[in-house]
Coordinates of C-alpha atoms in Angstrom, one line a residue:
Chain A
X1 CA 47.3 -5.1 -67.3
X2 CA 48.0 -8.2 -64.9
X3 CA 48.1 -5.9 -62.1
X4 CA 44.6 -5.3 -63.1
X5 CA 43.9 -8.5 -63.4
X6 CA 45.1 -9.6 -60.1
X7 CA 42.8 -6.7 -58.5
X8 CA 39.9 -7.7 -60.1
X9 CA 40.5 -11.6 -59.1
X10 CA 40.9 -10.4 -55.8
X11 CA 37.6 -8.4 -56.3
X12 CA 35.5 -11.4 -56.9
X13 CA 36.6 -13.6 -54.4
X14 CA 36.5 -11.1 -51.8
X15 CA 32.7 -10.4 -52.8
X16 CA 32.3 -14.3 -53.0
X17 CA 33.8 -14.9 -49.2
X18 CA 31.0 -12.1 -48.0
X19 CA 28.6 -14.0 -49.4
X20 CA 29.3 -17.0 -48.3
X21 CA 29.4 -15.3 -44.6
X22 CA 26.2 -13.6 -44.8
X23 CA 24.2 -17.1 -45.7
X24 CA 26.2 -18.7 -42.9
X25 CA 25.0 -15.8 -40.3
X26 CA 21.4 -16.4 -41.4
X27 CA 21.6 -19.9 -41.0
X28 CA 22.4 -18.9 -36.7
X29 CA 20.1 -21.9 -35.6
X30 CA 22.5 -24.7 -37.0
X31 CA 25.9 -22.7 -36.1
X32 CA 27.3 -22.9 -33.0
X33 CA 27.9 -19.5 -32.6
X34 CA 25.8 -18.1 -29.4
X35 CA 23.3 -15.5 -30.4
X36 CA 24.5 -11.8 -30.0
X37 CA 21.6 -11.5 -27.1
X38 CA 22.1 -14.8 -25.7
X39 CA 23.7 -13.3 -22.1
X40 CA 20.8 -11.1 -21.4
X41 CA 18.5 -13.9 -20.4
X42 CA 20.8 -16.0 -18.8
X43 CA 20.7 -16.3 -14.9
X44 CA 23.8 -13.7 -13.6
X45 CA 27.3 -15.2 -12.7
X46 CA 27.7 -12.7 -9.9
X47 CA 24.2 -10.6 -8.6
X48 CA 25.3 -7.1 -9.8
X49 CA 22.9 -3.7 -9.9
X50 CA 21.3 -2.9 -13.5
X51 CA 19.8 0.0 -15.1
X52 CA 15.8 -0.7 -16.0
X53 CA 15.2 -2.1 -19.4
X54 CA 11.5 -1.7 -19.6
X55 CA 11.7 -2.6 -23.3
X56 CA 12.7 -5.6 -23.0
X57 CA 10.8 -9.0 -22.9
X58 CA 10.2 -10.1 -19.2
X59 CA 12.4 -12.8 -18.1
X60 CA 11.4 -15.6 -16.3
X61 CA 11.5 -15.8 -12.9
X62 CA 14.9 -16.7 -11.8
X63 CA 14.9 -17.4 -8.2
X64 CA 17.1 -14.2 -7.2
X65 CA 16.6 -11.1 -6.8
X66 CA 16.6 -9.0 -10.3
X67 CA 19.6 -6.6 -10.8
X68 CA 17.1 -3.8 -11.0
X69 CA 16.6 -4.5 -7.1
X70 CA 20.1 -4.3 -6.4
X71 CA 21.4 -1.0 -5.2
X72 CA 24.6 1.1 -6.9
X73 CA 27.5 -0.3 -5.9
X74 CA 26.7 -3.6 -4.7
X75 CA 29.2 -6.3 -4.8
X76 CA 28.0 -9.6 -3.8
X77 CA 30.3 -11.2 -1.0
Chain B
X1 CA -37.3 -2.3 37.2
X2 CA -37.2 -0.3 34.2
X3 CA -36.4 2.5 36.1
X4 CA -33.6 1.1 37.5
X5 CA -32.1 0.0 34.7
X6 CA -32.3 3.5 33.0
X7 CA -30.7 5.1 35.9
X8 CA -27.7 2.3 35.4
X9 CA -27.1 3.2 31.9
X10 CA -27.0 6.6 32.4
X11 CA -24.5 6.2 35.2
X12 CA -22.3 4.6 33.0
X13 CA -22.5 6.8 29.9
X14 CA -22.5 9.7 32.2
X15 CA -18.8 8.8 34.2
X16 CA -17.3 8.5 31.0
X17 CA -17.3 4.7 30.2
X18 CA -16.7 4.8 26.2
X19 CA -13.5 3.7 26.0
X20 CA -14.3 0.2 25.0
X21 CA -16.4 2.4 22.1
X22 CA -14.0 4.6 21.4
X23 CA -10.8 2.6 21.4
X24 CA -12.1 0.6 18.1
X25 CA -12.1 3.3 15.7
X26 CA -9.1 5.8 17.0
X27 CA -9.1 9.4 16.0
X28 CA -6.1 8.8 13.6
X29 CA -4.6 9.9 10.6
X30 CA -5.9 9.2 7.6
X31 CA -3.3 11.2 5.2
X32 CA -0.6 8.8 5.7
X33 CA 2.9 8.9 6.4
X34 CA 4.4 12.9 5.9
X35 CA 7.1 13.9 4.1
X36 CA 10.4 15.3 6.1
X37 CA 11.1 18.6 5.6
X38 CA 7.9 19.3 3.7
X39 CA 4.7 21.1 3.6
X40 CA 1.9 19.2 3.1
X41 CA -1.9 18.8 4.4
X42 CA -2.4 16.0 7.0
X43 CA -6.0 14.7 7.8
X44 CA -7.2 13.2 11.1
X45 CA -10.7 10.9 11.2
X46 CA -12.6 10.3 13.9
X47 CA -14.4 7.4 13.2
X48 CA -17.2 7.9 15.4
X49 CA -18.4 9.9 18.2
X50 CA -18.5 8.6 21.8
X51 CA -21.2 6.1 23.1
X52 CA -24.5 7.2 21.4
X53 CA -23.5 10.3 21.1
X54 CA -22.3 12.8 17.9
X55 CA -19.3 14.6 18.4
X56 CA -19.6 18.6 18.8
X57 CA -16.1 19.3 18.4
X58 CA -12.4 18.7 17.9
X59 CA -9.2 19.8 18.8
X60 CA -5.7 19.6 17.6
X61 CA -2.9 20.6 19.6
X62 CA 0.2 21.2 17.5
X63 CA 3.2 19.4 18.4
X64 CA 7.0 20.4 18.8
X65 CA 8.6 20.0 15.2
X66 CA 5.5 21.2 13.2
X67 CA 5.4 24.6 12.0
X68 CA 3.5 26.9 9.4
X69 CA 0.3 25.4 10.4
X70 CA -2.7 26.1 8.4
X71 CA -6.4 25.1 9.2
X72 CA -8.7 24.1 6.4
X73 CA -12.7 24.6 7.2
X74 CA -14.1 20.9 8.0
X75 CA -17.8 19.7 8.0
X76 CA -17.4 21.3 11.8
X77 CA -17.2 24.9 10.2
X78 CA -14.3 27.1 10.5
X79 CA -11.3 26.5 12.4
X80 CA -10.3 28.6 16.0
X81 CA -6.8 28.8 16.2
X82 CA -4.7 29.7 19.3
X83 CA -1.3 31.2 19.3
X84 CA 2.0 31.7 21.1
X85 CA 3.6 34.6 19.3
X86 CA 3.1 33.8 15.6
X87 CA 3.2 29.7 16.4
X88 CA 0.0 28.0 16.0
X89 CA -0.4 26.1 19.0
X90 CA -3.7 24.0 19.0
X91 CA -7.1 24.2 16.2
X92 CA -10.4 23.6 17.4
X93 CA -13.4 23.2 14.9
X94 CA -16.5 23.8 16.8
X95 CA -19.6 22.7 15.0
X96 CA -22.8 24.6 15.2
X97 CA -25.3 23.8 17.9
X98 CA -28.0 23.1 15.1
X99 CA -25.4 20.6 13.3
X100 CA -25.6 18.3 16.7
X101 CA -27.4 15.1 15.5
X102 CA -29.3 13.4 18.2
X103 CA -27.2 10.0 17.6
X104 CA -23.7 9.0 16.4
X105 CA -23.9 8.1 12.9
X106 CA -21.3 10.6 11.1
X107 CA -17.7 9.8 10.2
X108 CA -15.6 13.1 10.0
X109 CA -12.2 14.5 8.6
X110 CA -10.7 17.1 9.3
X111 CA -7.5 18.5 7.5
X112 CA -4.2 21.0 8.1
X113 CA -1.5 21.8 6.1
X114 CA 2.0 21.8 8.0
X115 CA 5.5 22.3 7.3
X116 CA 6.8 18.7 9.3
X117 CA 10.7 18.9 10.7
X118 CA 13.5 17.2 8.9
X119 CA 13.0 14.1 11.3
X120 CA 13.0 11.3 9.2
X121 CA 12.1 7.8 10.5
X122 CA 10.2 9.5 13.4
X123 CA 7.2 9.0 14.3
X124 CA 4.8 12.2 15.8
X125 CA 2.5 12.5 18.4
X126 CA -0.6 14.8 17.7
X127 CA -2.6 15.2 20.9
X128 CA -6.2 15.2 20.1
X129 CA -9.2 16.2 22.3
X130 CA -12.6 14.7 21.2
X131 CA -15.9 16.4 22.8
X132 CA -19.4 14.8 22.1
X133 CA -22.5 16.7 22.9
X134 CA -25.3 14.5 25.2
X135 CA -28.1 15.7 23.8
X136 CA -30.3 13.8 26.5
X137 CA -28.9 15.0 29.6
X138 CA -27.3 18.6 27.9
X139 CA -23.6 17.8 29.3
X140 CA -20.7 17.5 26.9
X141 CA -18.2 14.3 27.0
X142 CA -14.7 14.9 26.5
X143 CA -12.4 12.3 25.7
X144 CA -8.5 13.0 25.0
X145 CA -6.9 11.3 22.7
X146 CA -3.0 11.5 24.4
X147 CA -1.5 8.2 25.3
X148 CA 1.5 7.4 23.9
X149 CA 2.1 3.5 22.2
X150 CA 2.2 1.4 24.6
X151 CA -0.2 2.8 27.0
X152 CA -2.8 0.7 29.3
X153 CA -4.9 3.4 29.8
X154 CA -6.5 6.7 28.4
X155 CA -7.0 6.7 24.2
X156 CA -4.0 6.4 21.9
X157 CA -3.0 9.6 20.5
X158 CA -2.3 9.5 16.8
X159 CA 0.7 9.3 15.7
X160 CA 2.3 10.9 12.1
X161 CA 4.7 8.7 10.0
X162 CA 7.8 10.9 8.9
X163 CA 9.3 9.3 6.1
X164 CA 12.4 11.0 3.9
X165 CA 11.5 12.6 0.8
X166 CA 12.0 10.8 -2.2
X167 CA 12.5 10.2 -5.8
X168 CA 11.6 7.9 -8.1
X169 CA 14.5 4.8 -8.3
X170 CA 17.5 4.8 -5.5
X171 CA 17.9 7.1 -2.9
X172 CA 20.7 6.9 -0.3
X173 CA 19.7 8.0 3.3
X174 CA 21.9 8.1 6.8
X175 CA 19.9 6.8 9.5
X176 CA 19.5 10.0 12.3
X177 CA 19.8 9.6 15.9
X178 CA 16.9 7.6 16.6
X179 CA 17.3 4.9 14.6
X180 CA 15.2 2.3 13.4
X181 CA 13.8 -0.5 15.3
X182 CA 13.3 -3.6 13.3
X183 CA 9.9 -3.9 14.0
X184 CA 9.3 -0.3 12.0
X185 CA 11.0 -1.7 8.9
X186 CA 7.0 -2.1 7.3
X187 CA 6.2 1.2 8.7
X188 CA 8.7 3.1 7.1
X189 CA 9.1 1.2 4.1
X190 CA 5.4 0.3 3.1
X191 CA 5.6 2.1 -0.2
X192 CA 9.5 0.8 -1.4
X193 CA 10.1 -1.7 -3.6
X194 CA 13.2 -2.7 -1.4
X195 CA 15.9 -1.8 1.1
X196 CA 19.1 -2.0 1.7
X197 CA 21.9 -1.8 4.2
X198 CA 24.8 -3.5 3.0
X199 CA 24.0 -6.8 2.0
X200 CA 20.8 -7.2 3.7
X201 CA 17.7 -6.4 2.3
X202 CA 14.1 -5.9 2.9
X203 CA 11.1 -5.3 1.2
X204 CA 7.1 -5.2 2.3
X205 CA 6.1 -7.5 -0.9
X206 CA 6.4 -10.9 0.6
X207 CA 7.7 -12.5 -2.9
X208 CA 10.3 -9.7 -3.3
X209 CA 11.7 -10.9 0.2
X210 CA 11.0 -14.6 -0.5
X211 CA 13.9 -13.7 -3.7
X212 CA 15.9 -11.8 -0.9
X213 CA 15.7 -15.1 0.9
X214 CA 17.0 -17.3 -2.3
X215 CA 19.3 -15.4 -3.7
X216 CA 23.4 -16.2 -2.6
X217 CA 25.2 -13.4 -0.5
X218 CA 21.9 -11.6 0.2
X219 CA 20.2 -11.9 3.8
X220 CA 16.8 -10.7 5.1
X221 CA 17.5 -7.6 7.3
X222 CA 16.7 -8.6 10.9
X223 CA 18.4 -6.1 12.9
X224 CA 17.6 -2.1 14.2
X225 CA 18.7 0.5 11.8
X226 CA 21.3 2.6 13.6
X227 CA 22.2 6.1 13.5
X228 CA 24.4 6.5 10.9
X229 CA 24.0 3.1 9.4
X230 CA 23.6 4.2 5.6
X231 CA 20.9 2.5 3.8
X232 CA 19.8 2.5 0.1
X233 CA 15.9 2.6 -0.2
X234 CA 14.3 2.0 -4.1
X235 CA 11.0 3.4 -4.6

């Protein structure tokens, strides 16, 4: 019966953790956790070939070349 | 006076004096660059006829590296071919005595379909003869169309673009024996979004190459293509 008990403690504050983790993922503009897509707009580290993604937003003009217009196997020197 | 002048004018139509005419609007080709290795129609123009006069006929002469030639019927009528063996060797469209207009006002095409060698990079030179018809005087005016680039004198032969067959995206290529001199980079590259060999790029859209020029590790390509050099080409 206390083994019971102890699961079902357990339970609750294992549902009540989740909880408090979901309201704390939509709340992303006030953590400081980076947004999962964050990288995909940011200028490059290194230039480095791509695949299209024509269904993504355009990004704003950069200054380089986009990886779309960098051939297979490029390494930047 | 009048008289005199007359006699002048026909003089100088007469010897033959329509390059300065002529030269301004080339017979050329109007079909673009060809494919290597591919059948496919090519179309010359002849923008205009020579001095005052319409032109009565045209003829192709087929050139080393073009093969399974076809003629298609033109505005001219039906094509005359000549032969050595099975090889088409020159077309002539001839049109009809009663199609002659009395001045030069018509702007003609005329179109073949040709297998073109695998001679990417290359360009070829279609010899073209261009007779007019002087309606005043009954003579005919031939002018050829033969010089190679470069020439002084005579009228430019055109020339046909070979470019590699391609698909859509990347496409590798090895540069053949002739190379590529830099100042053919727009010529054979006109429709790519860029090219590459090694870390040197170039592109005919002047804001794609203005990027080429900003962007770290990446330089404008300046230089010849060289056989063998291996080049990546995006279209």
């Amino acid at each position: 019966m206390r083994y019971l008990i102890l699961v079902a403690v357990l339970a609750l504050a294992a549902c009540g953790d989740n909880t408090r983790v979901a309201a704390k993922d939509d709340a992303g503009v006030v953590t400081d956790a980076p947004a999962i897509d964050a990288g995909i707009d940011a200028p490059p580290t290194a230039l480095a070939p791509c695949l299209d993604r024509p269904t993504e937003l355009p990004r704003p003009p950069s200054g380089q070349l986009p990886c779309e217009l960098v051939p297979p196997g490029f390494v930047q020197p | 006076m009048h008289v005199t002048r007359f006699q002048v004018a026909t003089a100088f139509l007469v010897t033959g004096v329509f390059a300065a005419s002529t030269a301004e609007a080339h017979v050329s080709i109007a079909s673009g660059p060809a494919f290597a290795n591919k059948s496919q129609k090519i179309t010359f123009s002849v923008g205009h006829g020579c001095g005052a006069f319409d032109t009565s006929a045209i003829r192709v002469d087929i050139p080393a590296g073009v093969t399974s030639v076809r003629a298609l019927s033109s505005d001219f009528g039906k094509p005359a071919v000549t032969k050595t063996g099975t090889a088409v060797t020159s077309i002539t469209w001839t049109k009809p005595a009663a199609d002659i207009q009395t001045e030069d006002v018509g702007f003609y095409e005329i179109t073949l379909r040709a297998r073109i060698a695998d001679v990417p990079f290359t360009k070829i030179q279609f010899n073209v003869t261009q007779t007019c018809r002087d309606t005043v005087n009954n003579i005919d005016i031939v002018v050829p169309w033969d010089q190679p680039p470069g020439s002084t004198t005579g009228e430019p032969a055109p020339l046909l673009t070979v470019v590699p067959a391609r698909i859509p995206g990347w496409n590798k290529y090895v540069i053949g024996a002739t190379g590529v001199v830099v100042a053919d980079l727009p010529t054979y590259f006109a429709d790519a979004q860029i090219a590459w060999r090694g870390n040197a790029a170039y592109s005919s859209n002047a804001n794609t190459m203005t990027l080429i020029g900003s962007t770290a590790g990446v330089t404008a390509l300046a230089g010849d293509l060289v056989t063998n050099d291996e080049i990546w080409v995006r279209y």
